[in-house]
GROMACS .gro file of C-alpha atoms in nm:
model
  385
    1MET     CA    1   1.666   2.131   0.419
    2LYS     CA    2   1.391   1.995   0.195
    3PHE     CA    3   1.275   1.634   0.204
    4LEU     CA    4   1.029   1.451  -0.020
    5HIS     CA    5   0.850   1.161   0.151
    6LEU     CA    6   0.747   0.846  -0.038
    7GLY     CA    7   0.613   0.513   0.077
    8ASP     CA    8   0.448   0.196  -0.046
    9LEU     CA    9   0.572   0.212  -0.404
   10HIS     CA   10   0.487  -0.160  -0.449
   11LEU     CA   11   0.693  -0.178  -0.766
   12GLY     CA   12   0.592  -0.476  -0.977
   13LYS     CA   13   0.232  -0.479  -0.857
   14SER     CA   14  -0.053  -0.579  -1.087
   15LEU     CA   15  -0.413  -0.466  -1.075
   16GLY     CA   16  -0.617  -0.771  -1.161
   17ASP     CA   17  -0.472  -0.887  -1.492
   18PHE     CA   18  -0.310  -0.551  -1.566
   19ASP     CA   19   0.063  -0.485  -1.527
   20LEU     CA   20   0.129  -0.147  -1.364
   21ILE     CA   21   0.498  -0.102  -1.453
   22ARG     CA   22   0.423   0.170  -1.711
   23ASP     CA   23   0.194   0.348  -1.465
   24GLN     CA   24   0.459   0.326  -1.194
   25LYS     CA   25   0.732   0.466  -1.419
   26TYR     CA   26   0.497   0.749  -1.520
   27ILE     CA   27   0.434   0.847  -1.157
   28LEU     CA   28   0.803   0.813  -1.062
   29ASP     CA   29   0.895   1.044  -1.351
   30GLN     CA   30   0.638   1.289  -1.216
   31ILE     CA   31   0.798   1.262  -0.872
   32LEU     CA   32   1.143   1.327  -1.024
   33GLU     CA   33   1.003   1.647  -1.175
   34ILE     CA   34   0.869   1.751  -0.833
   35VAL     CA   35   1.212   1.681  -0.679
   36LYS     CA   36   1.368   1.910  -0.940
   37ASN     CA   37   1.107   2.187  -0.929
   38GLN     CA   38   1.096   2.195  -0.548
   39SER     CA   39   1.476   2.182  -0.513
   40VAL     CA   40   1.449   1.879  -0.285
   41ASP     CA   41   1.767   1.780  -0.101
   42ALA     CA   42   1.671   1.426   0.003
   43VAL     CA   43   1.404   1.164  -0.070
   44LEU     CA   44   1.272   0.944   0.212
   45ILE     CA   45   1.129   0.606   0.100
   46ALA     CA   46   0.935   0.444   0.386
   47GLY     CA   47   0.922   0.079   0.284
   48ASP     CA   48   0.720  -0.161   0.069
   49VAL     CA   49   0.947  -0.062  -0.217
   50TYR     CA   50   0.858  -0.383  -0.398
   51ASP     CA   51   0.522  -0.557  -0.402
   52ARG     CA   52   0.670  -0.902  -0.344
   53ALA     CA   53   0.964  -1.044  -0.154
   54VAL     CA   54   1.097  -1.178  -0.486
   55PRO     CA   55   1.047  -0.883  -0.722
   56SER     CA   56   1.017  -0.912  -1.097
   57GLU     CA   57   1.301  -0.812  -1.329
   58ALA     CA   58   1.093  -0.517  -1.449
   59ALA     CA   59   1.042  -0.399  -1.089
   60THR     CA   60   1.414  -0.411  -1.007
   61ARG     CA   61   1.498  -0.225  -1.328
   62LEU     CA   62   1.248   0.046  -1.241
   63LEU     CA   63   1.392   0.095  -0.892
   64ASP     CA   64   1.742   0.109  -1.041
   65TYR     CA   65   1.624   0.377  -1.286
   66PHE     CA   66   1.466   0.583  -1.008
   67LEU     CA   67   1.760   0.564  -0.768
   68CYS     CA   68   2.012   0.638  -1.043
   69SER     CA   69   1.806   0.942  -1.152
   70LEU     CA   70   1.810   1.077  -0.797
   71ALA     CA   71   2.183   1.012  -0.758
   72GLU     CA   72   2.263   1.183  -1.089
   73SER     CA   73   2.068   1.487  -0.969
   74GLY     CA   74   2.276   1.503  -0.651
   75VAL     CA   75   1.977   1.418  -0.432
   76MET     CA   76   2.027   1.200  -0.125
   77THR     CA   77   1.801   0.894  -0.083
   78PHE     CA   78   1.713   0.728   0.248
   79MET     CA   79   1.529   0.397   0.207
   80ILE     CA   80   1.401   0.123   0.439
   81SER     CA   81   1.228  -0.210   0.389
   82GLY     CA   82   0.860  -0.276   0.455
   83ASN     CA   83   0.672  -0.594   0.534
   84HIS     CA   84   0.636  -0.670   0.158
   85ASP     CA   85   1.010  -0.646   0.097
   86SER     CA   86   1.290  -0.900   0.128
   87ASP     CA   87   1.543  -0.760   0.374
   88GLU     CA   88   1.839  -0.925   0.202
   89ARG     CA   89   1.741  -0.833  -0.153
   90LEU     CA   90   1.673  -0.468  -0.070
   91ASN     CA   91   1.996  -0.446   0.132
   92TYR     CA   92   2.211  -0.590  -0.147
   93GLY     CA   93   2.478  -0.343  -0.255
   94SER     CA   94   2.394  -0.092   0.021
   95ASP     CA   95   2.762  -0.021   0.099
   96LEU     CA   96   2.829   0.056  -0.266
   97PHE     CA   97   2.516   0.272  -0.291
   98GLU     CA   98   2.632   0.497  -0.005
   99LYS     CA   99   2.904   0.631  -0.234
  100ASN     CA  100   2.620   0.775  -0.443
  101GLN     CA  101   2.431   0.912  -0.140
  102ILE     CA  102   2.181   0.625  -0.136
  103TYR     CA  103   2.141   0.508   0.223
  104ILE     CA  104   1.952   0.184   0.285
  105SER     CA  105   1.851   0.013   0.607
  106ALA     CA  106   1.663  -0.302   0.518
  107LYS     CA  107   1.724  -0.516   0.826
  108TYR     CA  108   1.728  -0.432   1.196
  109GLU     CA  109   2.042  -0.579   1.349
  110GLY     CA  110   2.037  -0.442   1.702
  111ASN     CA  111   2.111  -0.076   1.632
  112LEU     CA  112   1.905   0.207   1.485
  113TYR     CA  113   2.069   0.332   1.163
  114LYS     CA  114   2.169   0.699   1.183
  115LYS     CA  115   2.308   0.938   0.925
  116THR     CA  116   2.392   1.301   1.004
  117VAL     CA  117   2.362   1.559   0.727
  118THR     CA  118   2.416   1.935   0.732
  119ASP     CA  119   2.241   2.241   0.591
  120ASP     CA  120   2.251   2.617   0.654
  121TYR     CA  121   2.103   2.569   1.003
  122GLY     CA  122   2.346   2.302   1.120
  123GLU     CA  123   2.314   1.923   1.154
  124ILE     CA  124   2.011   1.697   1.106
  125ASP     CA  125   2.011   1.339   1.233
  126ILE     CA  126   1.823   1.102   1.002
  127TYR     CA  127   1.726   0.765   1.150
  128LEU     CA  128   1.615   0.461   0.949
  129LEU     CA  129   1.400   0.197   1.118
  130PRO     CA  130   1.298  -0.080   0.874
  131PHE     CA  131   0.992  -0.292   0.938
  132VAL     CA  132   1.052  -0.488   1.258
  133LYS     CA  133   0.861  -0.747   1.456
  134ALA     CA  134   0.871  -0.767   1.833
  135SER     CA  135   1.049  -1.104   1.809
  136GLN     CA  136   1.332  -0.949   1.604
  137VAL     CA  137   1.396  -0.680   1.862
  138LYS     CA  138   1.374  -0.929   2.151
  139HIS     CA  139   1.651  -1.131   1.985
  140PHE     CA  140   1.891  -0.838   2.023
  141LEU     CA  141   1.746  -0.701   2.349
  142PRO     CA  142   1.644  -1.013   2.543
  143ASP     CA  143   1.625  -0.837   2.882
  144ALA     CA  144   1.406  -0.548   2.768
  145GLY     CA  145   1.067  -0.701   2.861
  146ILE     CA  146   0.924  -0.664   2.511
  147GLU     CA  147   0.572  -0.805   2.468
  148ASN     CA  148   0.435  -0.631   2.158
  149TYR     CA  149   0.520  -0.407   1.863
  150ASP     CA  150   0.479  -0.086   2.065
  151ASP     CA  151   0.723  -0.210   2.330
  152ALA     CA  152   0.971  -0.312   2.060
  153VAL     CA  153   0.979   0.024   1.881
  154ARG     CA  154   0.998   0.221   2.206
  155GLU     CA  155   1.290   0.006   2.319
  156VAL     CA  156   1.473   0.054   1.988
  157LEU     CA  157   1.436   0.432   2.020
  158GLU     CA  158   1.537   0.432   2.385
  159GLN     CA  159   1.852   0.234   2.305
  160ALA     CA  160   1.938   0.490   2.033
  161GLU     CA  161   1.944   0.773   2.291
  162ILE     CA  162   1.786   1.034   2.063
  163ASP     CA  163   1.902   1.387   2.146
  164ARG     CA  164   1.581   1.590   2.162
  165THR     CA  165   1.767   1.919   2.135
  166ARG     CA  166   1.880   1.832   1.782
  167ARG     CA  167   1.677   1.824   1.462
  168ASN     CA  168   1.571   1.463   1.412
  169VAL     CA  169   1.397   1.280   1.125
  170ILE     CA  170   1.295   0.913   1.123
  171VAL     CA  171   1.178   0.689   0.839
  172THR     CA  172   0.981   0.383   0.954
  173HIS     CA  173   0.728   0.129   0.832
  174GLN     CA  174   0.481   0.035   1.106
  175PHE     CA  175   0.112   0.068   1.195
  176VAL     CA  176   0.125   0.397   1.387
  177THR     CA  177  -0.199   0.531   1.536
  178GLY     CA  178  -0.327   0.836   1.721
  179LYS     CA  179  -0.450   0.842   2.082
  180SER     CA  180  -0.819   0.837   1.994
  181GLU     CA  181  -0.822   0.776   1.620
  182GLU     CA  182  -0.728   0.497   1.384
  183PRO     CA  183  -0.565   0.561   1.045
  184VAL     CA  184  -0.789   0.541   0.742
  185THR     CA  185  -0.677   0.218   0.578
  186GLY     CA  186  -0.693   0.122   0.216
  187GLY     CA  187  -0.506  -0.118  -0.005
  188SER     CA  188  -0.291  -0.420   0.046
  189GLU     CA  189  -0.209  -0.340   0.406
  190GLY     CA  190  -0.550  -0.483   0.499
  191VAL     CA  191  -0.796  -0.363   0.761
  192GLY     CA  192  -0.832  -0.398   1.134
  193VAL     CA  193  -0.842  -0.212   1.463
  194GLN     CA  194  -0.577  -0.377   1.680
  195SER     CA  195  -0.363  -0.463   1.379
  196VAL     CA  196  -0.332  -0.396   1.008
  197GLY     CA  197  -0.185  -0.664   0.784
  198LEU     CA  198  -0.097  -0.859   1.104
  199VAL     CA  199   0.108  -0.560   1.226
  200GLU     CA  200   0.011  -0.441   1.574
  201LYS     CA  201  -0.043  -0.072   1.637
  202ILE     CA  202   0.211   0.168   1.786
  203GLY     CA  203   0.128   0.499   1.954
  204TYR     CA  204   0.252   0.804   1.763
  205ASP     CA  205   0.375   0.961   2.089
  206CYS     CA  206   0.676   0.729   2.089
  207PHE     CA  207   0.813   0.953   1.810
  208ASP     CA  208   0.788   1.279   2.009
  209ALA     CA  209   1.165   1.333   1.978
  210PHE     CA  210   1.140   1.371   1.600
  211ASP     CA  211   1.080   1.684   1.395
  212TYR     CA  212   0.937   1.469   1.114
  213VAL     CA  213   0.823   1.107   1.107
  214ALA     CA  214   0.805   0.956   0.756
  215LEU     CA  215   0.567   0.661   0.781
  216GLY     CA  216   0.494   0.377   0.542
  217HIS     CA  217   0.241   0.088   0.553
  218ILE     CA  218  -0.094   0.270   0.517
  219HIS     CA  219  -0.189   0.355   0.158
  220SER     CA  220  -0.418   0.651   0.235
  221PRO     CA  221  -0.218   0.975   0.278
  222GLN     CA  222  -0.280   1.132   0.621
  223LYS     CA  223  -0.127   1.281   0.933
  224ILE     CA  224  -0.133   1.094   1.264
  225GLY     CA  225  -0.168   1.300   1.581
  226ARG     CA  226   0.033   1.596   1.453
  227GLU     CA  227   0.123   1.737   1.114
  228GLU     CA  228   0.479   1.611   1.133
  229VAL     CA  229   0.384   1.244   1.181
  230ARG     CA  230   0.256   1.136   0.842
  231TYR     CA  231   0.181   0.851   0.604
  232SER     CA  232   0.269   0.963   0.253
  233GLY     CA  233   0.033   0.697   0.118
  234SER     CA  234   0.099   0.498  -0.197
  235PRO     CA  235   0.167   0.708  -0.509
  236LEU     CA  236  -0.095   0.513  -0.707
  237LYS     CA  237  -0.434   0.362  -0.626
  238TYR     CA  238  -0.379  -0.009  -0.575
  239SER     CA  239  -0.726  -0.125  -0.465
  240LEU     CA  240  -1.094  -0.032  -0.487
  241SER     CA  241  -1.080   0.095  -0.127
  242GLU     CA  242  -0.846   0.372  -0.248
  243VAL     CA  243  -1.068   0.491  -0.531
  244ALA     CA  244  -1.158   0.819  -0.354
  245ASN     CA  245  -0.802   0.895  -0.241
  246ASP     CA  246  -0.633   1.207  -0.372
  247LYS     CA  247  -0.273   1.093  -0.407
  248SER     CA  248   0.008   1.332  -0.321
  249VAL     CA  249   0.364   1.351  -0.193
  250PRO     CA  250   0.462   1.552   0.116
  251VAL     CA  251   0.750   1.796   0.072
  252ILE     CA  252   0.893   1.880   0.413
  253THR     CA  253   1.099   2.189   0.488
  254ILE     CA  254   1.300   2.187   0.810
  255LYS     CA  255   1.466   2.510   0.921
  256GLU     CA  256   1.560   2.572   1.283
  257LYS     CA  257   1.458   2.329   1.557
  258ASP     CA  258   1.076   2.315   1.581
  259LYS     CA  259   1.042   2.500   1.248
  260THR     CA  260   0.903   2.226   1.021
  261SER     CA  261   0.646   2.278   0.746
  262VAL     CA  262   0.470   2.026   0.522
  263GLU     CA  263   0.334   2.090   0.172
  264LEU     CA  264   0.133   1.826  -0.013
  265ILE     CA  265   0.206   1.817  -0.387
  266PRO     CA  266  -0.073   1.639  -0.583
  267LEU     CA  267   0.003   1.347  -0.814
  268LYS     CA  268  -0.181   1.273  -1.138
  269PRO     CA  269  -0.171   0.911  -1.261
  270MET     CA  270  -0.138   0.801  -1.620
  271ARG     CA  271  -0.464   0.607  -1.574
  272ASP     CA  272  -0.701   0.681  -1.288
  273MET     CA  273  -0.913   0.426  -1.102
  274ARG     CA  274  -1.291   0.472  -1.097
  275HIS     CA  275  -1.591   0.288  -0.956
  276ILE     CA  276  -1.907   0.324  -1.163
  277LYS     CA  277  -2.251   0.188  -1.079
  278GLY     CA  278  -2.579   0.150  -1.267
  279LYS     CA  279  -2.752  -0.050  -1.537
  280LEU     CA  280  -2.527  -0.178  -1.814
  281GLU     CA  281  -2.710   0.007  -2.092
  282GLN     CA  282  -2.694   0.337  -1.903
  283LEU     CA  283  -2.327   0.306  -1.809
  284LEU     CA  284  -2.221   0.239  -2.167
  285LYS     CA  285  -2.429   0.512  -2.333
  286THR     CA  286  -2.202   0.737  -2.535
  287GLU     CA  287  -2.279   1.047  -2.331
  288ASN     CA  288  -2.181   0.867  -2.007
  289VAL     CA  289  -1.853   0.723  -2.131
  290ILE     CA  290  -1.545   0.923  -2.025
  291GLU     CA  291  -1.173   0.855  -1.981
  292THR     CA  292  -1.189   0.512  -2.140
  293GLU     CA  293  -0.831   0.419  -2.045
  294ASP     CA  294  -0.902   0.441  -1.671
  295PHE     CA  295  -0.907   0.131  -1.452
  296ILE     CA  296  -1.274   0.053  -1.397
  297TYR     CA  297  -1.459  -0.130  -1.123
  298ALA     CA  298  -1.823  -0.161  -1.227
  299THR     CA  299  -2.124  -0.253  -1.016
  300LEU     CA  300  -2.426  -0.344  -1.229
  301THR     CA  301  -2.780  -0.302  -1.096
  302ASP     CA  302  -2.941  -0.508  -1.374
  303GLU     CA  303  -3.167  -0.781  -1.234
  304ASP     CA  304  -3.056  -1.035  -1.495
  305MET     CA  305  -2.701  -1.157  -1.541
  306VAL     CA  306  -2.545  -1.044  -1.869
  307ASN     CA  307  -2.357  -1.299  -2.079
  308ASP     CA  308  -1.991  -1.209  -2.142
  309VAL     CA  309  -2.036  -0.884  -1.952
  310MET     CA  310  -1.659  -0.838  -1.912
  311GLY     CA  311  -1.609  -0.870  -2.289
  312ILE     CA  312  -1.883  -0.614  -2.351
  313PHE     CA  313  -1.737  -0.372  -2.097
  314GLN     CA  314  -1.380  -0.408  -2.220
  315GLN     CA  315  -1.484  -0.306  -2.571
  316ILE     CA  316  -1.548   0.040  -2.423
  317TYR     CA  317  -1.326   0.034  -2.115
  318PRO     CA  318  -1.032  -0.197  -2.203
  319ASN     CA  319  -0.889  -0.169  -1.850
  320THR     CA  320  -1.194  -0.295  -1.665
  321VAL     CA  321  -1.065  -0.477  -1.357
  322LYS     CA  322  -1.379  -0.622  -1.200
  323ILE     CA  323  -1.756  -0.632  -1.244
  324ASP     CA  324  -2.006  -0.727  -0.975
  325TYR     CA  325  -2.380  -0.695  -0.921
  326ASP     CA  326  -2.601  -0.509  -0.676
  327ASN     CA  327  -2.960  -0.623  -0.726
  328SER     CA  328  -3.240  -0.805  -0.549
  329HIS     CA  329  -3.058  -1.139  -0.582
  330THR     CA  330  -2.737  -1.015  -0.419
  331LYS     CA  331  -2.932  -0.832  -0.147
  332GLN     CA  332  -3.118  -1.153  -0.066
  333ILE     CA  333  -2.787  -1.337  -0.031
  334GLU     CA  334  -2.648  -1.064   0.195
  335GLN     CA  335  -2.943  -1.101   0.433
  336VAL     CA  336  -2.887  -1.472   0.482
  337ASP     CA  337  -2.738  -1.580   0.817
  338ILE     CA  338  -2.407  -1.719   0.690
  339SER     CA  339  -2.346  -1.925   1.003
  340LYS     CA  340  -2.654  -2.138   0.940
  341ILE     CA  341  -2.616  -2.193   0.566
  342ALA     CA  342  -2.402  -2.506   0.585
  343GLU     CA  343  -2.578  -2.677   0.876
  344ASN     CA  344  -2.654  -3.042   0.784
  345ARG     CA  345  -2.632  -2.968   0.412
  346SER     CA  346  -2.428  -3.137   0.143
  347PHE     CA  347  -2.189  -2.965  -0.096
  348GLY     CA  348  -2.431  -3.028  -0.383
  349GLU     CA  349  -2.722  -2.870  -0.198
  350LEU     CA  350  -2.522  -2.561  -0.107
  351ILE     CA  351  -2.389  -2.508  -0.460
  352GLY     CA  352  -2.731  -2.582  -0.612
  353ASP     CA  353  -2.905  -2.323  -0.393
  354PHE     CA  354  -2.637  -2.062  -0.463
  355TYR     CA  355  -2.660  -2.121  -0.837
  356ASN     CA  356  -3.040  -2.094  -0.827
  357LYS     CA  357  -3.030  -1.764  -0.637
  358ILE     CA  358  -2.783  -1.611  -0.880
  359TYR     CA  359  -2.911  -1.746  -1.212
  360GLY     CA  360  -3.275  -1.827  -1.128
  361CYS     CA  361  -3.251  -2.185  -1.258
  362GLU     CA  362  -3.116  -2.527  -1.161
  363ILE     CA  363  -2.751  -2.617  -1.204
  364SER     CA  364  -2.682  -2.891  -1.462
  365GLU     CA  365  -2.507  -3.218  -1.376
  366GLU     CA  366  -2.213  -3.123  -1.594
  367GLU     CA  367  -2.173  -2.791  -1.414
  368MET     CA  368  -2.205  -2.962  -1.075
  369ASP     CA  369  -1.931  -3.210  -1.170
  370ILE     CA  370  -1.703  -2.919  -1.257
  371MET     CA  371  -1.776  -2.755  -0.920
  372ARG     CA  372  -1.698  -3.080  -0.736
  373MET     CA  373  -1.370  -3.116  -0.926
  374VAL     CA  374  -1.268  -2.759  -0.835
  375ALA     CA  375  -1.365  -2.815  -0.470
  376ARG     CA  376  -1.150  -3.130  -0.451
  377GLU     CA  377  -0.851  -2.948  -0.602
  378ALA     CA  378  -0.899  -2.666  -0.352
  379GLY     CA  379  -0.908  -2.915  -0.065
  380VAL     CA  380  -1.261  -2.833   0.054
  381MET     CA  381  -1.397  -3.174  -0.049
  382ASP     CA  382  -1.260  -3.523  -0.001
  383GLU     CA  383  -1.204  -3.741  -0.309
  384ALA     CA  384  -1.477  -3.974  -0.182
  385ASP     CA  385  -1.745  -3.702  -0.171
   0.00000   0.00000   0.00000
């Protein structure tokens, strides 16, 4: 049987001020072509289907389009929720969807979801474990002695009594790590060692009973511990930290027990993301300008700030997301001991010094009044200050 593994679609996400719905439909259409060309039997979607708990209308329409396209092709879909999803919203209509071979487990309710399918080699048990917190599992298994995420997932699997002699696949959305290595993070899941996005780590060995483990949560595609325990990664680059990622989708072929192979099929976005660095004049020279529709993060090394630099850049690169500086002024700021900056200093003194370091001149009274107004609205200054 052939499976295609997806995760972290984040439908409805924006990149800065730019709506990504067209980019997401483009990449999903590409994935539908891969499903067809590779004769895929089932698609595994490992959570973070939507970018927000309350998805936009455009995002829900796009998911509907994708699921309907898979169903019309006779392809099974197995989908779980991630920490970005609303359990209830993603679970809505799940009973009806099963009639079209769309199987959804969006909320852990005391039992691990299991669906058995058959191919030429016999039966395969597919398990769906949506994003869970230790507290959720403790609610259903109060006597299990659960203290952390790792305990919770191990207890869920133990209660399911997985038959290791059978071919088993699991789809889950957690921070799974190797014995001596941490996953390469990137994107909205955040960074950290003990946890990522406030999700504690789980050892990959707790999934030893499974022939393939389809993971979601980490945006960088990679294996964890063994080839068959894998993050598919997000299908698009969603942050600057992912700029060097080569996006792909794993296609998994399972034959007899212990005969599992993984092939990574590359994805090509409608608009790539690039990080360019240098002096403004050099970056925008005609001979250096390529792929103008790409999403651009630019780091300028000019010593002087450029007025309306975003407007200038977007005349050439209309999808410029962010511009920052790397020069002697920013290096000087980086070397400052942050913990001592605010000692016995007023808001006005701090803002005035910062302004002077960046612009090389004194801040005006009008500008300072604006900064004070913003600080009060943000709650970092009292009205009396």
